[in-house]
Amino acid sequence: MAQRSFKIWRGDKNNGQFVAYAIELEPGMVVLDAIHRIQSRQVTDLAVRWNCKAGKCGSCSVEINGKPRLSCMTRLNEFPEGQVITVQPLKTFPIIKDLVTDVSWNYAQNKRIAPFKPRTKDADGNYRMYQRDVERVQEFRKCIECYLCQDVCHVLRDHAKKEEFVGPRFMIRLASLEMHPLDIEDRIPKIKKEYGAGMCNITKCCTDVCPEHIHITDNGIVPLKERVVDRYYDPILWLWRKIFRG
Amino acid sequence: MAQATYLTQSFSGDKKTTLTMRTDRWWLEPFLTGAGFLAFVIYTTWAMFQAEYYWAGSYLSPLYSPLLFVDPSASGAPPVAHAWFGYWPKWWPNFIPSSPAILILAGPLSFRLTCYYYRKFYYRAYFATPSACAVSALAQKDYKGETHLLLFQNLHRYTLYIAIFYIVILTYDTLVSCFRDGRLGVGVGTLVMAVNVILLSGYTFGCHALRHLVGGRMDCFSCASGQEHWGHKTWKKVTWLNERHMPWAWVSMIWVGFTDFYIRMVSMGIWQDFNTWGN
Ligand code: SF4
Ligand code: SF4
Ligand code: FES
Ligand code: FES
């Protein structure tokens, strides 16, 4: 039976290294299967996080041959035969052990965002929304919080600007709230000053890695940037507001 | 069955030291786009400084339009009637070629340089921030994104207004090119110019700033009246183009260069333009 070699990063927050393993292949295997096989037959203390094995829980994010991906959705047969597959933890977040990183920084960002605040109900006590009005925000609701976009974003990954930018996942959360037809909270000032819309240089890596194929940059971040322009940078709109709204 | 575990390679514990662990040809895209755009810049700069052979029969090169002033004594230059403000100004310094292109190229250039797609491409290809995904970005002491020096990018919508104005002009140029010596006609050059307008429109009307202005800025497309707002219909059309903004950007840019080249070749007498006027 065919074999496949892997290099898996082993270690903790202090140090570590890549360790090579080889396994027998079975048809249809994904990278997570391979990790499980190595874990069950060779190194029982190999740490890996996973849950659904169906691409829906967002737990199994790692970097496979250098690319941030879901290990449960990456088939082994997409790599050329004989190529060694490297698997390493997300670079942007601190390592707990082996392939498991501490992504709690993301939960903290979520808490900073003002929650949904609906307008008053219609006279008959109902809310009415048309499908065309919620379609845009429904795209963002597909997010499975795998944080692959947070991992790949160079603002967080290479420039370590976690203090100044909430990252693409939370930009689309902000977009889903800001564009919601019922929501009346104004988050634009914070999107500019605290959440860091200007830190993103729209190089679109978040979009490239998103397993849910959310158009993070084009449909979320760029429209938010344009709303920031309306509020802060457009000289004619600024003049208009000065004259007509005092 | 399972092989024994063995250590093959020891990397530094600090994962930040490697450029990337990617094994594919991640450098190919920034390389090709970077080289492609550079080639366009070199050609346009060269063509701009030529100051001749930008007019053939009734065809005007898009790099030279709008034609503000003209020096009709230059080879391959149009008659003075075609210039908005007549003869080339006398005060123009000698050391700069009297090229009408110099006066107008900043318009389209500013549009492309602040375009969200071009920004993506040149931040990747020329500034390595980052060159490709999960490839280490060029180290910067204090990365500021588009907040400080790059704040001007926020004025992209104003360059959009300029670009729309240019489309009107180029459409006019194309229509005017159908009349030669008072006779209505059409030639390969007319088609080349018309395709140029179509491609530039596909690019311009897929702009993110336009998408925002026509409808994207609204939170609700039907809340006001219960009916679909006209902005939503327009927004959907702009969105269709916007989803294809990158190919429009490249094809339209290449075609602008080709249109100039075609007219230049015809003007120099190197290429024969097939047309109904028979000249
Ligand atoms: S487009 Fe912006 S948010 Fe997305 S990865 Fe690039 S810099 Fe980060
Ligand atoms: S936006 Fe996409 S990549 Fe980012 S956390 Fe959500 S599903 Fe993952
Ligand atoms: S295990 Fe749930 S997404 Fe991979
Ligand atoms: S975003 Fe590309 S032209 Fe405006």
XYZ file of C-alpha atoms and ligand atoms in Angstrom:
549
model
C 0.000 0.000 0.000
C 1.140 3.525 -0.761
C 2.844 5.495 1.936
C 2.981 9.188 2.611
C 5.522 11.131 4.645
C 4.669 14.052 6.851
C 6.547 16.654 8.775
C 4.553 17.733 11.755
C 5.509 20.511 14.084
C 5.931 19.259 17.631
C 6.567 21.432 20.615
C 5.133 23.990 22.954
C 5.385 27.739 23.337
C 9.042 27.597 24.295
C 10.481 25.463 21.552
C 9.795 22.792 19.049
C 10.734 21.309 15.716
C 9.345 19.481 12.729
C 9.257 15.724 13.174
C 8.894 13.325 10.276
C 6.310 10.554 10.221
C 5.126 8.155 7.566
C 1.822 6.344 7.303
C 0.066 3.836 5.080
C -2.543 5.533 2.939
C -6.147 4.626 2.508
C -8.338 5.994 -0.262
C -10.047 9.298 0.458
C -7.894 10.299 3.405
C -7.717 13.926 4.479
C -4.865 15.510 6.407
C -6.783 15.226 9.673
C -7.157 11.454 9.100
C -3.428 11.197 8.650
C -2.803 13.135 11.854
C -5.239 10.882 13.698
C -3.524 7.809 12.356
C -0.147 9.088 13.465
C -1.657 9.952 16.829
C -3.275 6.581 17.369
C -0.455 4.392 16.101
C 2.756 6.277 16.625
C 2.640 9.204 19.013
C -0.352 9.237 21.311
C 0.634 12.567 22.813
C 0.344 14.468 19.513
C -1.996 17.392 20.205
C -4.525 18.356 17.543
C -7.837 20.194 17.786
C -10.879 19.055 15.837
C -14.575 18.468 16.229
C -16.860 17.900 13.270
C -14.612 16.551 10.546
C -17.055 18.107 8.135
C -15.653 21.581 7.588
C -18.281 23.202 9.769
C -16.878 23.702 13.260
C -13.736 25.586 12.358
C -11.583 23.785 14.940
C -9.043 21.979 12.822
C -7.262 24.993 11.271
C -3.553 24.427 10.655
C -1.003 25.344 8.015
C -0.509 22.639 5.410
C 2.505 23.048 3.144
C 2.600 26.598 4.353
C -1.034 27.435 3.577
C -3.652 28.064 6.243
C -6.343 25.420 5.734
C -8.867 23.164 7.441
C -7.137 19.820 7.932
C -10.431 17.945 7.709
C -11.144 19.354 4.264
C -7.718 18.908 2.689
C -7.428 15.668 0.779
C -4.089 13.946 0.561
C -4.489 13.098 -3.098
C -4.344 16.765 -4.079
C -0.607 16.755 -3.332
C 1.783 15.228 -5.851
C 2.706 11.670 -5.054
C 5.811 11.422 -2.973
C 5.673 15.024 -1.747
C 6.246 15.358 1.965
C 3.362 17.232 3.564
C 4.223 19.674 6.325
C 1.657 20.468 8.987
C 2.207 23.243 11.485
C 0.123 25.281 13.903
C -1.333 28.692 13.052
C 1.540 31.149 13.042
C -0.394 34.154 14.277
C -1.523 32.679 17.591
C 0.513 31.385 20.532
C 1.168 27.669 20.560
C -0.253 25.611 23.391
C 1.067 22.273 22.196
C 1.956 20.813 18.792
C -0.812 21.802 16.377
C -3.008 23.467 18.964
C -2.895 27.229 19.329
C -4.535 29.618 21.738
C -7.057 31.621 19.706
C -8.712 33.341 22.663
C -7.552 36.760 21.454
C -10.275 36.457 18.846
C -13.006 36.004 21.436
C -11.791 39.145 23.147
C -12.158 41.090 19.879
C -15.700 39.869 19.472
C -16.607 41.255 22.881
C -15.407 44.723 21.908
C -18.052 45.004 19.177
C -21.349 46.697 20.061
C -24.067 44.066 19.634
C -27.093 44.145 17.359
C -29.458 46.975 18.281
C -32.762 46.787 16.398
C -34.972 49.749 15.543
C -38.455 49.984 17.018
C -41.006 47.535 15.701
C -43.623 48.327 13.099
C -47.025 49.511 14.371
C -48.373 45.957 14.379
C -45.548 44.804 16.614
C -43.584 43.062 13.856
C -40.336 43.536 12.010
C -40.433 43.286 8.266
C -37.429 42.492 6.111
C -37.210 41.536 2.485
C -34.896 38.817 1.325
C -33.004 41.274 -0.893
C -32.272 43.384 2.181
C -30.723 40.617 4.253
C -28.943 38.805 1.450
C -25.768 40.804 1.875
C -25.411 40.073 5.585
C -26.343 36.427 5.150
C -23.094 35.863 3.332
C -21.191 36.912 6.436
C -23.256 34.630 8.648
C -21.655 31.647 6.926
C -18.501 32.231 8.957
C -17.455 29.148 10.958
C -14.874 31.037 13.007
C -11.977 28.922 11.872
C -9.728 32.015 12.114
C -7.792 31.046 9.026
C -8.325 34.597 7.798
C -7.021 35.989 11.067
C -4.012 33.706 10.754
C -3.130 34.717 7.204
C -3.711 38.464 7.594
C -0.256 40.016 7.442
C -1.315 42.864 9.722
C -1.675 40.364 12.546
C 0.687 37.683 11.270
C 3.803 39.622 10.296
C 3.332 43.085 11.736
C 1.813 41.849 15.000
C -0.661 44.736 15.138
C -3.195 42.945 17.287
C -3.702 46.109 19.303
C -4.655 48.127 16.254
C -6.672 45.802 14.043
C -9.428 43.355 14.928
C -8.734 41.323 11.789
C -10.832 40.223 8.809
C -13.173 37.896 10.696
C -14.339 40.767 12.868
C -14.453 43.201 9.994
C -17.111 40.987 8.428
C -18.888 40.676 11.740
C -18.920 44.467 11.831
C -20.124 44.552 8.232
C -22.923 42.109 9.034
C -24.121 44.418 11.809
C -23.562 47.720 10.015
C -25.368 46.570 6.865
C -28.226 44.947 8.739
C -31.536 46.537 7.703
C -32.865 46.616 11.276
C -29.733 47.632 13.165
C -29.428 51.250 14.289
C -26.143 51.208 16.214
C -23.399 53.399 14.691
C -20.056 51.615 14.706
C -18.323 53.678 12.016
C -16.253 55.859 14.403
C -14.845 52.773 16.107
C -14.343 50.984 12.806
C -12.014 53.806 11.886
C -10.351 54.534 15.203
C -10.353 51.332 17.197
C -11.053 48.353 14.996
C -8.536 49.560 12.431
C -10.194 49.498 8.985
C -7.251 51.546 7.712
C -4.735 48.891 8.731
C -6.060 46.504 6.097
C -4.369 47.102 2.746
C -6.911 44.964 0.870
C -4.345 42.442 -0.319
C -7.120 39.844 -0.042
C -5.347 36.904 1.599
C -8.253 36.540 4.022
C -10.582 36.002 1.060
C -8.139 33.544 -0.498
C -8.103 31.232 2.524
C -11.710 31.436 3.708
C -13.156 27.894 3.550
C -16.676 29.331 3.379
C -15.696 31.406 0.340
C -16.929 34.597 1.952
C -15.861 37.646 -0.068
C -14.363 39.145 3.054
C -12.497 41.962 1.345
C -14.815 42.900 -1.526
C -18.139 42.572 0.272
C -17.110 43.345 3.840
C -13.960 45.373 4.323
C -14.003 47.557 1.204
C -17.642 48.628 1.751
C -16.778 49.486 5.350
C -13.784 51.492 4.174
C -16.091 53.375 1.817
C -18.437 54.136 4.712
C -15.478 55.477 6.660
C -14.626 57.661 3.658
C -18.193 59.027 3.660
C -17.855 59.980 7.283
C -14.277 61.202 7.513
C -12.521 61.789 4.216
C -14.916 62.942 1.526
C -14.511 66.752 1.430
C -17.773 67.404 -0.396
C -19.815 65.288 1.996
C -18.065 67.025 4.859
C -19.035 70.427 3.485
C -22.567 69.223 2.888
C -22.910 68.141 6.502
C -21.442 71.447 7.719
C -23.945 73.477 5.736
C -27.103 71.428 6.063
C -26.781 69.838 9.450
C -24.977 72.576 11.261
C 2.874 -0.989 8.949
C 3.540 2.272 10.662
C 7.103 3.461 10.539
C 9.071 4.502 13.528
C 9.173 8.151 14.411
C 12.370 9.884 13.545
C 13.661 13.372 13.567
C 14.708 14.635 10.168
C 15.006 18.305 10.409
C 15.249 20.746 13.219
C 13.892 24.194 12.586
C 14.401 27.094 14.858
C 11.778 27.173 17.578
C 10.989 30.695 16.437
C 8.615 30.151 13.543
C 9.032 33.732 12.424
C 12.430 33.147 10.872
C 11.270 31.375 7.730
C 10.032 33.344 4.717
C 7.348 30.792 3.989
C 6.670 27.096 4.150
C 4.699 27.207 0.936
C 5.915 24.769 -1.676
C 3.946 26.034 -4.669
C 5.074 28.771 -7.059
C 3.682 31.604 -4.946
C 6.119 34.098 -6.494
C 4.750 33.627 -10.001
C 1.698 35.868 -9.669
C 3.460 38.888 -8.119
C 6.248 38.428 -10.665
C 3.978 38.321 -13.713
C 1.688 41.119 -12.583
C 4.644 43.248 -11.524
C 6.397 42.731 -14.855
C 3.176 43.212 -16.850
C 2.380 46.533 -15.254
C 5.960 47.706 -15.548
C 5.865 46.943 -19.277
C 2.707 49.031 -19.606
C 4.267 51.933 -17.686
C 7.373 51.832 -19.873
C 5.325 51.781 -23.073
C 3.006 54.619 -21.996
C 5.874 56.780 -20.809
C 7.657 56.251 -24.109
C 4.470 56.927 -26.086
C 3.725 60.005 -24.022
C 7.118 61.563 -24.785
C 6.863 60.871 -28.518
C 4.519 63.813 -29.124
C 3.943 62.604 -32.677
C 2.073 59.899 -34.626
C -0.888 59.905 -32.260
C -3.387 60.809 -34.965
C -4.274 58.832 -38.080
C -6.942 60.061 -40.458
C -9.670 60.559 -37.897
C -8.358 58.315 -35.132
C -6.997 59.900 -31.966
C -4.883 57.853 -29.541
C -6.566 57.468 -26.117
C -3.267 58.388 -24.458
C -3.604 61.831 -26.043
C -7.257 62.463 -25.258
C -8.693 64.891 -24.249
C -6.568 66.884 -26.635
C -6.202 70.253 -24.913
C -3.581 71.918 -27.112
C -1.896 70.758 -30.273
C 1.256 71.496 -32.162
C -0.010 70.688 -35.688
C 3.488 70.909 -37.149
C 4.475 67.609 -35.466
C 4.309 64.508 -37.667
C 1.168 62.504 -37.134
C -0.566 65.261 -35.172
C -4.190 66.287 -35.817
C -5.246 69.629 -37.314
C -5.626 72.404 -34.775
C -9.416 72.315 -35.007
C -9.357 69.111 -32.974
C -7.754 70.702 -29.921
C -10.018 72.066 -27.211
C -7.969 75.204 -26.673
C -6.108 75.543 -29.953
C -2.365 75.925 -30.498
C 0.274 74.589 -28.192
C 1.152 77.289 -25.571
C 4.262 79.365 -26.374
C 5.414 79.482 -22.767
C 5.849 75.713 -22.642
C 9.465 75.032 -21.589
C 11.659 73.702 -24.366
C 13.089 70.826 -22.421
C 9.694 69.139 -22.072
C 8.321 67.643 -25.300
C 5.161 69.448 -26.440
C 3.091 66.365 -25.905
C -0.632 66.682 -25.192
C -0.405 63.327 -23.368
C 1.669 64.886 -20.603
C -1.224 67.188 -19.730
C -3.851 64.521 -19.261
C -2.335 61.198 -18.261
C -2.472 62.014 -14.540
C -6.257 61.552 -14.695
C -6.433 57.873 -15.615
C -3.207 57.195 -13.752
C -4.626 58.495 -10.471
C -7.723 56.355 -11.018
C -5.730 53.185 -11.537
C -3.251 53.869 -8.770
C -5.964 54.322 -6.150
C -8.149 51.478 -7.474
C -8.740 48.822 -4.815
C -7.623 46.104 -7.194
C -4.435 47.874 -8.272
C -3.650 48.558 -4.643
C -3.865 44.858 -3.903
C -1.665 44.068 -6.843
C 1.089 46.622 -6.245
C 1.199 46.232 -2.474
C 1.857 42.595 -3.259
C 4.115 42.862 -6.293
C 6.170 45.972 -5.493
C 5.951 46.444 -1.748
C 5.846 42.838 -0.523
C 3.194 43.601 2.054
C 2.873 40.642 1.524
C 4.020 39.260 -1.849
C 1.700 36.304 -1.474
C -0.459 34.846 1.261
C 1.358 33.250 4.188
C 4.656 34.562 2.825
C 6.359 36.869 5.296
C 5.701 40.516 4.526
C 8.651 42.837 4.186
C 9.617 43.768 7.725
C 8.549 47.279 8.712
C 9.355 49.013 11.929
C 5.856 50.263 12.387
C 3.368 49.101 9.793
C 0.602 51.649 9.395
C -1.415 50.219 6.510
C -3.468 52.853 4.759
C -3.698 55.133 7.760
C -0.836 57.616 7.513
C 1.075 58.172 4.261
C -1.502 56.261 2.286
C -4.529 58.202 3.493
C -4.929 59.712 0.010
C -6.234 56.327 -1.170
C -9.491 57.353 0.469
C -10.077 59.880 -2.306
C -10.451 57.133 -4.911
C -14.060 58.163 -5.599
C -12.876 61.529 -6.920
C -10.613 59.837 -9.419
C -13.663 57.786 -10.408
C -15.452 60.984 -11.374
C -12.486 61.903 -13.544
C -12.478 58.446 -15.119
C -16.160 58.675 -16.006
C -15.451 62.023 -17.659
C -12.700 60.385 -19.732
C -15.103 57.680 -20.869
C -17.437 60.353 -22.166
C -14.538 61.940 -24.058
C -13.310 58.665 -25.504
C -16.836 57.831 -26.620
C -16.971 61.215 -28.332
C -13.576 60.555 -29.968
C -14.874 57.249 -31.302
C -17.978 58.864 -32.771
C -15.934 61.668 -34.297
C -13.573 59.109 -35.822
C -16.451 57.889 -37.985
C -16.369 61.157 -39.908
C -13.445 61.709 -42.205
C -13.408 64.598 -44.657
C -17.122 65.006 -44.087
C -17.845 61.410 -45.022
C -19.377 58.886 -42.646
C -17.488 55.631 -42.505
C -15.888 52.982 -40.376
C -12.517 51.307 -40.212
C -10.600 48.804 -38.156
C -9.335 51.774 -36.138
C -12.915 52.752 -35.252
C -13.502 49.253 -33.942
C -10.271 49.311 -31.961
C -11.347 52.617 -30.401
C -14.877 51.372 -29.697
C -13.591 48.231 -27.998
C -11.368 50.485 -25.919
C -14.393 52.428 -24.680
C -16.280 49.211 -23.887
C -13.390 47.711 -21.956
C -12.716 50.908 -20.039
C -16.407 51.131 -19.162
C -16.411 47.546 -17.909
C -13.508 48.411 -15.680
C -14.740 51.825 -14.516
C -18.331 50.847 -13.816
C -17.214 47.909 -11.689
C -15.422 50.244 -9.292
C -15.851 49.618 -5.577
C -16.425 53.301 -4.902
C -19.205 53.366 -7.493
C -20.702 50.224 -5.991
C -20.837 52.018 -2.687
C -22.210 55.259 -4.062
C -25.022 53.761 -6.142
C -26.401 51.512 -3.450
C -23.844 49.884 -1.185
C -24.045 52.758 1.285
C -27.681 51.881 2.090
C -28.496 49.378 4.836
C -31.884 48.592 3.441
C -32.989 48.533 -0.155
C -36.727 48.413 0.465
C -37.357 49.871 3.916
C -38.413 53.293 2.716
C -41.282 52.241 0.460
C -41.484 48.479 0.585
C -40.441 48.566 -3.075
C -37.011 47.765 -4.411
C -34.999 50.992 -4.511
C -33.502 51.824 -7.925
C -30.138 51.888 -6.152
C -30.397 48.174 -5.491
C -30.892 47.385 -9.159
C -27.910 49.514 -10.081
C -25.891 48.037 -7.227
C -26.535 44.524 -8.548
C -25.265 45.519 -11.992
C -22.179 47.205 -10.613
C -21.644 44.148 -8.415
C -21.653 41.904 -11.478
C -18.848 43.955 -12.996
C -17.111 44.365 -9.645
C -16.812 40.601 -9.217
C -14.804 40.617 -12.448
C -12.901 43.790 -11.721
C -9.435 42.241 -12.017
C -9.810 40.876 -15.569
C -11.473 44.131 -16.662
C -8.550 46.051 -15.157
C -5.944 44.094 -17.083
C -7.716 43.749 -20.388
C -8.732 47.414 -20.489
C -5.222 48.532 -19.605
C -3.606 46.380 -22.275
C -6.170 47.548 -24.836
C -5.469 51.224 -24.136
C -1.827 50.525 -24.951
C -2.796 48.558 -28.036
C -5.129 51.306 -29.293
C -2.293 53.806 -29.079
C 0.027 51.349 -30.786
C -2.447 50.632 -33.591
C -3.035 54.306 -34.325
C 0.710 54.970 -34.119
C 1.461 52.217 -36.616
C -1.214 53.465 -39.037
C -0.072 57.049 -38.585
C 3.510 56.088 -39.366
C 2.361 54.232 -42.448
C 3.665 50.905 -41.183
C 0.233 49.318 -40.873
C -2.593 49.660 -43.346
C -5.960 50.521 -41.818
C -8.834 48.811 -43.595
C -11.715 51.239 -43.819
C -14.583 52.481 -45.935
C -12.859 55.737 -46.846
C -10.223 54.017 -48.883
C -7.235 55.856 -47.437
S -7.298 41.992 2.891
Fe -6.955 43.146 4.757
S -7.884 41.937 6.385
Fe -7.678 40.607 4.592
S -5.729 39.580 4.908
Fe -5.287 41.383 3.669
S -4.755 43.020 5.118
Fe -5.738 41.359 6.283
S -14.387 34.572 7.625
Fe -13.886 32.620 6.663
S -11.734 32.311 7.168
Fe -12.476 33.890 8.519
S -13.076 32.860 10.393
Fe -14.908 33.015 9.114
S -14.973 31.140 7.917
Fe -12.915 31.288 8.777
S -12.967 19.457 12.279
Fe -14.609 20.864 12.108
S -13.931 22.113 10.517
Fe -12.433 20.596 10.513
S -11.932 49.952 -7.246
Fe -10.894 49.617 -9.084
S -11.509 51.342 -10.180
Fe -12.417 51.772 -8.258
